[in-house]
PDB file of C-alpha atoms (C1' of nucleotides) in Angstrom:
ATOM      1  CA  UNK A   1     105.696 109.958  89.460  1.00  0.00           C
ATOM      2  CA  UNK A   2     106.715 112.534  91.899  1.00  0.00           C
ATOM      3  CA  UNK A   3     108.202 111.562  95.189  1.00  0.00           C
ATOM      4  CA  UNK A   4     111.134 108.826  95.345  1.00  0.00           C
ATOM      5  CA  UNK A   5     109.413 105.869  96.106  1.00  0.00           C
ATOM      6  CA  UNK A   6     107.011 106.078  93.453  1.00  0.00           C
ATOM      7  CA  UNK A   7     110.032 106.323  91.570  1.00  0.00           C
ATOM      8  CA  UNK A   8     111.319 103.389  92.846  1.00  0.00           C
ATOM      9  CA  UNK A   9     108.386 101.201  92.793  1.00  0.00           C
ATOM     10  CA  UNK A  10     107.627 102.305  89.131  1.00  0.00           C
ATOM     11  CA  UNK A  11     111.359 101.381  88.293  1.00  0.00           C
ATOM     12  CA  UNK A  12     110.517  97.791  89.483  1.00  0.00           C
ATOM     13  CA  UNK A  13     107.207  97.700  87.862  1.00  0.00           C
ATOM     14  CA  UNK A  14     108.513  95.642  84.637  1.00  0.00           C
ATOM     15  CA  UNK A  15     109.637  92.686  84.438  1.00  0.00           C
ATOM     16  CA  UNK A  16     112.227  93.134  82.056  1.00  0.00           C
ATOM     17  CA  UNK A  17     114.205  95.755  84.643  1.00  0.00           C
ATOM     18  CA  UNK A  18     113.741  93.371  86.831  1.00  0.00           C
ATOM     19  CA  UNK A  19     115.601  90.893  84.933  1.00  0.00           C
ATOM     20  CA  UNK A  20     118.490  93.303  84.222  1.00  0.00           C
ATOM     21  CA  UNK A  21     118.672  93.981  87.968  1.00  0.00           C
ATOM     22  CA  UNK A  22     119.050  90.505  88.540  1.00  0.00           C
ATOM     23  CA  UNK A  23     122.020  90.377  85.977  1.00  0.00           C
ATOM     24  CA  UNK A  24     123.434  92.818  87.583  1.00  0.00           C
ATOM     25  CA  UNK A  25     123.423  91.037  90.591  1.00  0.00           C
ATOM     26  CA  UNK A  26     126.197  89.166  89.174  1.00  0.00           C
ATOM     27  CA  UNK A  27     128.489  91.150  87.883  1.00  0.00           C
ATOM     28  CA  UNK A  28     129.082  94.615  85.689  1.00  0.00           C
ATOM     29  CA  UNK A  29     127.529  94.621  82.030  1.00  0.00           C
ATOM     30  CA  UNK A  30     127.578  96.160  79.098  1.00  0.00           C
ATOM     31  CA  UNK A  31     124.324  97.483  77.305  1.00  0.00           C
ATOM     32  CA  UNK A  32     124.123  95.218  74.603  1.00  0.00           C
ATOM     33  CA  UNK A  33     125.155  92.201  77.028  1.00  0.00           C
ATOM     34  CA  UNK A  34     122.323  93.131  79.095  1.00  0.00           C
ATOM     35  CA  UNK A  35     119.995  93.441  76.012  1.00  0.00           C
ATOM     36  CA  UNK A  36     121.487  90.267  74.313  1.00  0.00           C
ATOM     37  CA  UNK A  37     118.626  88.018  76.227  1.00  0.00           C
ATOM     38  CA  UNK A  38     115.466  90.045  75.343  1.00  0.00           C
ATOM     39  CA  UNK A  39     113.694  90.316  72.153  1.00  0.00           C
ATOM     40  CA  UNK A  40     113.452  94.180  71.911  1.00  0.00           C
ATOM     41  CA  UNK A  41     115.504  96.610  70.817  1.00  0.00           C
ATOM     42  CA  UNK A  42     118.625  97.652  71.971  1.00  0.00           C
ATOM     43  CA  UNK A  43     117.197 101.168  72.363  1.00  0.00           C
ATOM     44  CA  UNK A  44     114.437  99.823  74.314  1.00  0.00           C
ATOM     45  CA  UNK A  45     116.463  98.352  76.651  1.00  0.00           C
ATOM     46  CA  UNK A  46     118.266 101.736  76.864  1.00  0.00           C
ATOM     47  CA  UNK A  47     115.212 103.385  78.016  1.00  0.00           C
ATOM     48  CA  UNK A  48     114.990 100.885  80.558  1.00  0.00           C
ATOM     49  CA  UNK A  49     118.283 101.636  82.025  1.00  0.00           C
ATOM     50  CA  UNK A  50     117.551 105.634  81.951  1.00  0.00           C
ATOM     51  CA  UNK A  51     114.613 104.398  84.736  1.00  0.00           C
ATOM     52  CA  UNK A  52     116.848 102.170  86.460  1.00  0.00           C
ATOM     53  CA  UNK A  53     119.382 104.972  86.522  1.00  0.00           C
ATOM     54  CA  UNK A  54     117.195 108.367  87.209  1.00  0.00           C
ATOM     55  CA  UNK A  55     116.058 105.611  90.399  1.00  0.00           C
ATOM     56  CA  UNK A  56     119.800 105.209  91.535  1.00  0.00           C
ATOM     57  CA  UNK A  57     119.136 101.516  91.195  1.00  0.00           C
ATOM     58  CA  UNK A  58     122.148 101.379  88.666  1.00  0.00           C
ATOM     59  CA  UNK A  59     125.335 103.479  87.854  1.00  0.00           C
ATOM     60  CA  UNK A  60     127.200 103.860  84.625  1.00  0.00           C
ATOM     61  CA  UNK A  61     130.378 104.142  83.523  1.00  0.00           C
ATOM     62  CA  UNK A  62     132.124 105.248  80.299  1.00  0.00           C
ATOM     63  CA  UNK A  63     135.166 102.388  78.921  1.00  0.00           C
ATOM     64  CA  UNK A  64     136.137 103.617  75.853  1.00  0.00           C
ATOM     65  CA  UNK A  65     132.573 102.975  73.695  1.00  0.00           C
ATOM     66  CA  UNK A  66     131.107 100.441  76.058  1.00  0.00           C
ATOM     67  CA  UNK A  67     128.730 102.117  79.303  1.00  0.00           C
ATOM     68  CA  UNK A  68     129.119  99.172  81.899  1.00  0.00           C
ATOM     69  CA  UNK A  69     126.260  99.382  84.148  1.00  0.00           C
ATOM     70  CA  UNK A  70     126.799  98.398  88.064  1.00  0.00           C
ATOM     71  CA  UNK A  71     123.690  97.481  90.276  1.00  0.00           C
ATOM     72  CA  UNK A  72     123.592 100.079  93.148  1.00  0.00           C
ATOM     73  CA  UNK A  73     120.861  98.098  95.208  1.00  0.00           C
ATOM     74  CA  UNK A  74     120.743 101.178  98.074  1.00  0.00           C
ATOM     75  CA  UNK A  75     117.236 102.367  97.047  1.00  0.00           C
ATOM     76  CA  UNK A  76     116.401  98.635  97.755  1.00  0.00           C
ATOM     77  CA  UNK A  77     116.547  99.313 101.249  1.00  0.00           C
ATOM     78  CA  UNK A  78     114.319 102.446 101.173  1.00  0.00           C
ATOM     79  CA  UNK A  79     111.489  99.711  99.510  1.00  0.00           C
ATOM     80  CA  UNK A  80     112.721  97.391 102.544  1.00  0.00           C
ATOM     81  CA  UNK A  81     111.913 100.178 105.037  1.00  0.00           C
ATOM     82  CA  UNK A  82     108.471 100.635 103.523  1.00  0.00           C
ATOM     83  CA  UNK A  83     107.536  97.257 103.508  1.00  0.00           C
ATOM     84  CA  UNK A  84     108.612  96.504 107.088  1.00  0.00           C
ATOM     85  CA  UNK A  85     106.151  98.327 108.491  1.00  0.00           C
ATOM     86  CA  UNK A  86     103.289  95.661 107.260  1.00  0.00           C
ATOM     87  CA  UNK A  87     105.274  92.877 108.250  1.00  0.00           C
ATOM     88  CA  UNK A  88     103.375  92.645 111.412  1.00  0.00           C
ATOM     89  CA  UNK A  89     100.377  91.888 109.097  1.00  0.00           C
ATOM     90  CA  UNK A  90     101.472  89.213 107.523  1.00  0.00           C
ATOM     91  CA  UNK A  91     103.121  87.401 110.383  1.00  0.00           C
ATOM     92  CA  UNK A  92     101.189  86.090 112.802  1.00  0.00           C
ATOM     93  CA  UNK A  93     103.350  87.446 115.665  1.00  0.00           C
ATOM     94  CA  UNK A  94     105.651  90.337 115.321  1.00  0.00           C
ATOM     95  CA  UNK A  95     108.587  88.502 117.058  1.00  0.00           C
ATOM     96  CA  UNK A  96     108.530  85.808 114.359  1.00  0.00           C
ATOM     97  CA  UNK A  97     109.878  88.870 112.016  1.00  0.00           C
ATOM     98  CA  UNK A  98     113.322  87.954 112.338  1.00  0.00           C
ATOM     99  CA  UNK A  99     113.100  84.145 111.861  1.00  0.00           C
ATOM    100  CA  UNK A 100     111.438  84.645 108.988  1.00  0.00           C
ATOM    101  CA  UNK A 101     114.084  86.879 107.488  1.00  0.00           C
ATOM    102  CA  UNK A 102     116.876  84.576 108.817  1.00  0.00           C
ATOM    103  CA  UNK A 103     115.342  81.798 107.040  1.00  0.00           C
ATOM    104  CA  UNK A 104     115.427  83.404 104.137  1.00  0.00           C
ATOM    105  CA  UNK A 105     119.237  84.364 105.075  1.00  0.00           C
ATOM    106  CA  UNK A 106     119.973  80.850 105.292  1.00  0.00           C
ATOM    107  CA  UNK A 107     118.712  79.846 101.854  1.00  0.00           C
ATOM    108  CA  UNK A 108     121.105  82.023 100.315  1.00  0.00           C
ATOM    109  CA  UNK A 109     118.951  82.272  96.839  1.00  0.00           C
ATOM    110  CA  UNK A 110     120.346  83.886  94.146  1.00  0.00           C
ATOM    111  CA  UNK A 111     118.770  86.852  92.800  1.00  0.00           C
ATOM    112  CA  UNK A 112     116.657  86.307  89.704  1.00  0.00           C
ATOM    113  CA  UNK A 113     113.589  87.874  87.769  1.00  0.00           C
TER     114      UNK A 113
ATOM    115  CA  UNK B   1     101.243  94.598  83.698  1.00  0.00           C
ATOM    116  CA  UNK B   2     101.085  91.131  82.990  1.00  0.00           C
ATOM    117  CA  UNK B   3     103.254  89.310  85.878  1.00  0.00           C
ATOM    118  CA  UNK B   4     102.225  89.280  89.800  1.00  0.00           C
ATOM    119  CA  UNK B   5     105.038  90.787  90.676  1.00  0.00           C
ATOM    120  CA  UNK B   6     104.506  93.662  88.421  1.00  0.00           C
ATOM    121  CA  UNK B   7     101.228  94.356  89.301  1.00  0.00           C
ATOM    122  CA  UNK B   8     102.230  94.458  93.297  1.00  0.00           C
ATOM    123  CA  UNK B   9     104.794  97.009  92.224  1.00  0.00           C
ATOM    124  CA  UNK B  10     103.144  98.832  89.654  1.00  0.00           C
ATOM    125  CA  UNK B  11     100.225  99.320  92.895  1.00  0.00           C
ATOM    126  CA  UNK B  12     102.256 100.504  95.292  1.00  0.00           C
ATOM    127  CA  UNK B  13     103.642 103.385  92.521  1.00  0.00           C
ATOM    128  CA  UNK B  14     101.303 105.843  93.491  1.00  0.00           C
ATOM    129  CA  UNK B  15     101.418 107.858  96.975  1.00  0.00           C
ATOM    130  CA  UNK B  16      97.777 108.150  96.596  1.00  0.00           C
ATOM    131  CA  UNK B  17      97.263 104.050  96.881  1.00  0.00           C
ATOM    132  CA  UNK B  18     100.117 103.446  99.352  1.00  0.00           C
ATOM    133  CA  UNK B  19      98.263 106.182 101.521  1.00  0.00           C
ATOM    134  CA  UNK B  20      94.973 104.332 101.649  1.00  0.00           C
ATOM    135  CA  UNK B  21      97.265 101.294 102.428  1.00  0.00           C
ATOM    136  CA  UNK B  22      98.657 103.661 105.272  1.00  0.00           C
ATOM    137  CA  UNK B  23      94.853 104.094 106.206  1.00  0.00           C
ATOM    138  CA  UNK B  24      93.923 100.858 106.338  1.00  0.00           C
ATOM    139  CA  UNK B  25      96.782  99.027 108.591  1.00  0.00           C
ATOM    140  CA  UNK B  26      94.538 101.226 111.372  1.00  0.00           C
ATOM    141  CA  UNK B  27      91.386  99.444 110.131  1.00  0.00           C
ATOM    142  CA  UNK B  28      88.417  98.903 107.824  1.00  0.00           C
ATOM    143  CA  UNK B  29      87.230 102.083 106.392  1.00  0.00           C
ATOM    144  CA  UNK B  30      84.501 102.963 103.533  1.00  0.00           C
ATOM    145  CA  UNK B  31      85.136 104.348 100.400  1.00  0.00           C
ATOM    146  CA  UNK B  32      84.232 108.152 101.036  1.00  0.00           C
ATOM    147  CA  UNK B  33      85.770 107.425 104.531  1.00  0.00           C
ATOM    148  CA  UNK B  34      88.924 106.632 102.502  1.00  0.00           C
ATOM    149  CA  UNK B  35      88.537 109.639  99.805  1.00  0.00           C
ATOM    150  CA  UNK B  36      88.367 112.288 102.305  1.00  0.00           C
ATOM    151  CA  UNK B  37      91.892 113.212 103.026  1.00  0.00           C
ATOM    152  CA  UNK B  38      92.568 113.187  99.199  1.00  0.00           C
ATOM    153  CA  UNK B  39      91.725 116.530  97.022  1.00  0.00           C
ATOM    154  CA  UNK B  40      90.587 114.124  94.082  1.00  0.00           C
ATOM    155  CA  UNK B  41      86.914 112.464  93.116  1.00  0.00           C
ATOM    156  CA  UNK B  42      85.160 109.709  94.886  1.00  0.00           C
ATOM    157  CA  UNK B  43      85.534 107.930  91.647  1.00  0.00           C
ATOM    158  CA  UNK B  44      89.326 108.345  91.385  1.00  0.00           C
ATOM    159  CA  UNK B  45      89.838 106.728  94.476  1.00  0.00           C
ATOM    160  CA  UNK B  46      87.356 104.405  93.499  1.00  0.00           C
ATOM    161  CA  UNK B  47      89.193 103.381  90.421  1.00  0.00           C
ATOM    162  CA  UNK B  48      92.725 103.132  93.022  1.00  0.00           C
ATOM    163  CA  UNK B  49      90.859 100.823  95.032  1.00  0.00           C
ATOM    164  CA  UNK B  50      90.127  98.957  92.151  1.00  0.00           C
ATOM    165  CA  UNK B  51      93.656  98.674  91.421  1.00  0.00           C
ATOM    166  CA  UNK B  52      94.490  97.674  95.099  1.00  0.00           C
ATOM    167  CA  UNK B  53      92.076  95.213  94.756  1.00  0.00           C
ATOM    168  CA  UNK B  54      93.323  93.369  91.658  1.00  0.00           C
ATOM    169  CA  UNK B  55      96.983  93.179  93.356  1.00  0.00           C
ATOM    170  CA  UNK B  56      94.942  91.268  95.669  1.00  0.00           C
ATOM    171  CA  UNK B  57      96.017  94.239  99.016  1.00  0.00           C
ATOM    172  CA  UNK B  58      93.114  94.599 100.053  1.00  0.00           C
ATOM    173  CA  UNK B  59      89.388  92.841 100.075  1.00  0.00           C
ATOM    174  CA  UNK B  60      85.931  94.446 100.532  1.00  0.00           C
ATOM    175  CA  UNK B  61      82.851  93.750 101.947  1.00  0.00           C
ATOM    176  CA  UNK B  62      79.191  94.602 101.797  1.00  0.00           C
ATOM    177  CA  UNK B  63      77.387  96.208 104.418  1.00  0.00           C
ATOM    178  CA  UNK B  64      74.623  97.847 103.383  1.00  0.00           C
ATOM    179  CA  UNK B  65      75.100 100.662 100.822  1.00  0.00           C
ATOM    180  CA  UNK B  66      78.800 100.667 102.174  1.00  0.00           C
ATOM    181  CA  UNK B  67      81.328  98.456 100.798  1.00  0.00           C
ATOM    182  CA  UNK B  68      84.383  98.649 103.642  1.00  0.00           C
ATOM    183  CA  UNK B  69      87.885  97.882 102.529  1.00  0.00           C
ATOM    184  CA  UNK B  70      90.346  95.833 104.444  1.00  0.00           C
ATOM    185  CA  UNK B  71      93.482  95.674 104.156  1.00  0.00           C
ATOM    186  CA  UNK B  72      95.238  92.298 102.849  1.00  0.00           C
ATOM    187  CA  UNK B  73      98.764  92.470 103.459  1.00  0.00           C
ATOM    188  CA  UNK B  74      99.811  89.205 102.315  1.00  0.00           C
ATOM    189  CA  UNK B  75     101.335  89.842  98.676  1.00  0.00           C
ATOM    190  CA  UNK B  76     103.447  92.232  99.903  1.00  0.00           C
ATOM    191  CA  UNK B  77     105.647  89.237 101.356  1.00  0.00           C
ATOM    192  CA  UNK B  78     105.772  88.133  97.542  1.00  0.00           C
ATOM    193  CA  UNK B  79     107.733  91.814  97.523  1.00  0.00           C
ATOM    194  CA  UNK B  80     109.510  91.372 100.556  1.00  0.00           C
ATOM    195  CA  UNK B  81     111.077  88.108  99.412  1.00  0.00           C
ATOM    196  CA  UNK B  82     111.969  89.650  96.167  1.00  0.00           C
ATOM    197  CA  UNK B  83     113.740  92.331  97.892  1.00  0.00           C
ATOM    198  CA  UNK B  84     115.469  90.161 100.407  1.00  0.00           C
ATOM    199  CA  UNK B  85     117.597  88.211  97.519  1.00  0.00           C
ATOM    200  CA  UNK B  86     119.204  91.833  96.958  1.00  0.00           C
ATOM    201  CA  UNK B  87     119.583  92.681 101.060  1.00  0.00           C
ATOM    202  CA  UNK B  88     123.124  91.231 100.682  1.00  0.00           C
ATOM    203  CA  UNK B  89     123.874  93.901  98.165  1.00  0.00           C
ATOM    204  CA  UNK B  90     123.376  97.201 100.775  1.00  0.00           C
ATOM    205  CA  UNK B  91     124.020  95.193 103.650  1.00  0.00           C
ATOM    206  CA  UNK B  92     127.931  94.859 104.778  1.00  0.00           C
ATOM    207  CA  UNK B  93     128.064  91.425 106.068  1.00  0.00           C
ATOM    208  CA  UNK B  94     124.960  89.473 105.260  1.00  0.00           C
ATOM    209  CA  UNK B  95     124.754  87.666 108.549  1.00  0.00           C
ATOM    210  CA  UNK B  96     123.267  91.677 109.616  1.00  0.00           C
ATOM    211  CA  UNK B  97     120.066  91.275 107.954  1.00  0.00           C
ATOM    212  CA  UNK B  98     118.570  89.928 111.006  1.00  0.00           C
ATOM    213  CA  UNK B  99     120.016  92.488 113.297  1.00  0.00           C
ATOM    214  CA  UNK B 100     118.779  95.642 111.148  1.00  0.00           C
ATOM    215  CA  UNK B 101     115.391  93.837 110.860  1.00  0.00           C
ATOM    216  CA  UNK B 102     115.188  93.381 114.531  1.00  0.00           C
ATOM    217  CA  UNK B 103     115.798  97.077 114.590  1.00  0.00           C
ATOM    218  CA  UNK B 104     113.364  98.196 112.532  1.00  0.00           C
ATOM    219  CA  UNK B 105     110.648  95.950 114.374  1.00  0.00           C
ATOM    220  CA  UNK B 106     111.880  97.363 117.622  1.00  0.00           C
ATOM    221  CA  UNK B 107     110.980 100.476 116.377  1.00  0.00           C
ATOM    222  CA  UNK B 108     107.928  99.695 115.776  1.00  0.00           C
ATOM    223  CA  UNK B 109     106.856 102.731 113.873  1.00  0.00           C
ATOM    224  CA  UNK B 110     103.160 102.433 112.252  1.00  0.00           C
ATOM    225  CA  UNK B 111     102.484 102.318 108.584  1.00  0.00           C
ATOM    226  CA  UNK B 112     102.013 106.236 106.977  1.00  0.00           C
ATOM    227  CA  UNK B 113     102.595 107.253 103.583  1.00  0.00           C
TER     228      UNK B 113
ATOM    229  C1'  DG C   1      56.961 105.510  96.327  1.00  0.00           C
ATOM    230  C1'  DG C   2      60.282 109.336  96.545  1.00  0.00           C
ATOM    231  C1'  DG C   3      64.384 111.282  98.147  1.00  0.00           C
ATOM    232  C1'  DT C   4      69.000 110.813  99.922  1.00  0.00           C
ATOM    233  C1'  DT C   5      73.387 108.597 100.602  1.00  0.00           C
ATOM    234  C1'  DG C   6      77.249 105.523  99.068  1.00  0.00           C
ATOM    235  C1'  DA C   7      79.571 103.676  95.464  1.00  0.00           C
ATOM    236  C1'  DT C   8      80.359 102.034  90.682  1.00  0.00           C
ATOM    237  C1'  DT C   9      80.318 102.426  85.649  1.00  0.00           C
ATOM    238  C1'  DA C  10      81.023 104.832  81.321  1.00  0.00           C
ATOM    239  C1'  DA C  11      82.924 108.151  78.352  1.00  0.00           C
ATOM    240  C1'  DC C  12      86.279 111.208  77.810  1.00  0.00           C
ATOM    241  C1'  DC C  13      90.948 113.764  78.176  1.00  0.00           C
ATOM    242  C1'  DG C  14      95.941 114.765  78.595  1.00  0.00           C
ATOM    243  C1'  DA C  15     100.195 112.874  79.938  1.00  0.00           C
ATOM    244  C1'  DA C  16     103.238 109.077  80.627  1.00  0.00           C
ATOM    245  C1'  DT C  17     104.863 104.298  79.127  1.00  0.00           C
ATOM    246  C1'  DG C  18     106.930 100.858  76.358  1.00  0.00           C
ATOM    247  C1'  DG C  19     107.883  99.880  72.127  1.00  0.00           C
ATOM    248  C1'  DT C  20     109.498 100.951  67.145  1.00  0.00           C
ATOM    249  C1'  DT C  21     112.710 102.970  63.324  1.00  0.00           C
ATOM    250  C1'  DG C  22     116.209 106.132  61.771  1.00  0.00           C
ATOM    251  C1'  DA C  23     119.926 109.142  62.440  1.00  0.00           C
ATOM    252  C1'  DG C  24     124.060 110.345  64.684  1.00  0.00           C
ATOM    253  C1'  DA C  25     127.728 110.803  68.302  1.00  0.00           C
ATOM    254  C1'  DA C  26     131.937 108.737  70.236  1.00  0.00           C
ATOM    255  C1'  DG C  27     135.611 105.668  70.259  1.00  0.00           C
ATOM    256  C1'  DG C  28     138.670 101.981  68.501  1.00  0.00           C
ATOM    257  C1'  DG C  29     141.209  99.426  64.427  1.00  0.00           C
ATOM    258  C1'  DC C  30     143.351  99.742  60.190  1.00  0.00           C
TER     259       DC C  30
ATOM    260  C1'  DG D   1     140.832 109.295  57.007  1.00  0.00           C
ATOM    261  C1'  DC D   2     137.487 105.520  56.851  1.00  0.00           C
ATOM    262  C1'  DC D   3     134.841 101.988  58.680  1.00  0.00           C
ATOM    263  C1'  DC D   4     132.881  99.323  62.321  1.00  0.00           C
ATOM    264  C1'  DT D   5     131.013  98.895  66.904  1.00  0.00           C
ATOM    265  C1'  DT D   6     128.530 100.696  70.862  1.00  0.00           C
ATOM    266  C1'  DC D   7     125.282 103.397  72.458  1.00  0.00           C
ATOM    267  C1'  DT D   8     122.101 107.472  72.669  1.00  0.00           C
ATOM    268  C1'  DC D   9     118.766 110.768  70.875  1.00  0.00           C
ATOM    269  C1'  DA D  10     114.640 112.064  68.307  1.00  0.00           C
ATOM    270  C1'  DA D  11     110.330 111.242  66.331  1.00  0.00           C
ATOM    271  C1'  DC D  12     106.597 108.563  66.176  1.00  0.00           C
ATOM    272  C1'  DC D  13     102.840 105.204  67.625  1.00  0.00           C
ATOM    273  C1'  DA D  14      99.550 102.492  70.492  1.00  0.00           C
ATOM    274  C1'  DT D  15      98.308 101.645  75.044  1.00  0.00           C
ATOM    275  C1'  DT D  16      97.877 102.609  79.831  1.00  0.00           C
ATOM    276  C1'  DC D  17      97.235 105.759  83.649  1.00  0.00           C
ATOM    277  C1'  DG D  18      95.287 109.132  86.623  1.00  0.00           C
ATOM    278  C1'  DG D  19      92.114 112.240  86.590  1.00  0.00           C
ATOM    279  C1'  DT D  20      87.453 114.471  85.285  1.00  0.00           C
ATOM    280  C1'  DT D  21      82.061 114.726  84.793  1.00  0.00           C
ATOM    281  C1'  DA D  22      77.634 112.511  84.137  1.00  0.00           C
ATOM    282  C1'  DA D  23      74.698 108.758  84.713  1.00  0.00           C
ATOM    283  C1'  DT D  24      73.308 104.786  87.183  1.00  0.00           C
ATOM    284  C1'  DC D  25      72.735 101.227  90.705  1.00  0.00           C
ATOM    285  C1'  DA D  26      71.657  99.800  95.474  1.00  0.00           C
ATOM    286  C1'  DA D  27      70.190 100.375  99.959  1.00  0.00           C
ATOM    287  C1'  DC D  28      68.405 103.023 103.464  1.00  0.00           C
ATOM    288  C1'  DC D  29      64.816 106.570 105.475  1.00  0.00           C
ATOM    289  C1'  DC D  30      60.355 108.595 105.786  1.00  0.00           C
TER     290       DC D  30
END
DNA sequence: GGGTTGATTAACCGAATGGTTGAGAAGGGC
DNA sequence: GCCCTTCTCAACCATTCGGTTAATCAACCC
């Protein structure tokens, strides 16, 4: 895994950092909040956040014992970039690009694994 | 790998198999017509095609002794829509989505690696 | 049929992945 | 100081991954 979006793509290759992402989404959390809903480890989970982290997809801090994680979805956009340039061949004309994306806009989903 | 979405991402992890992606948004190609720019075996890129073609990005055909790939860039609006839900996280004020979109299609750069 | 070209399959190898358990560091609370 | 909580680090294990070489299949050419 060499170049940056490899990195990032491998980072969102598992469903379970997926899921944290998507807690994230709503709000800081600790590491054993974020492992509270998944039956592994909590040093699993910690492993998971090292990938999340080493892809910038997550920050850390330090509160007294507790390392709240924040979602840092910046990278996202790098993925965003990527994919754009197939969108013409999945829509059936190029124009229809932004509709599609304002749709989506307009449904106002919350993020979730 | 046992989700969709996983296996999407877990394709597009490796510059070798977004490259062939790259190749094919400019049309069919074989499989030695695909391995040539890469410094690895017929069978490697065999076995990344393979890959590809699980995640359901591209199809091939049969045309003789030559089995041409074509790119299927549907499933990567599966990705796109997953992304979107987090657009409001990098984006200032989420009613810019379209606008950056719109950008990026007025651009109109080609697919490359 | 025999040879050549295009591509896949099989067996193998080293490194990375995703998980485990166990130990330990760091910071309160008392 | 002592204990408890939170979290990380280290060692290990099984599986997967990305690559190799060798063998094989399939279709064409002559």
């Amino acid at each position: 895994m060499v170049d940056r979006l490899s990195e990032l793509f491998g980072a969102l290759a598992d469903p379970t950092r997926r899921a944290i992402l998507a807690r994230l989404a709503e709000g800081e959390a600790t590491v054993n909040q974020l492992a509270e809903p998944f039956p592994i480890s909590l040093q699993a989970i910690s492993k998971h956040l090292k990938v999340l982290e080493r892809a910038g997809l997550i920050t850390r801090g330090k509160e007294a014992q507790w390392r709240p994680c924040r979602l840092d979805a910046g990278p996202l956009r790098e993925v965003a970039d990527w994919i754009a340039d197939y969108q013409r061949f999945w829509e059936q004309r190029y124009d229809r690009l932004g509709d599609y994306l304002h749709q989506l806009q307009r449904d106002e989903t919350k993020p979730e694994e």
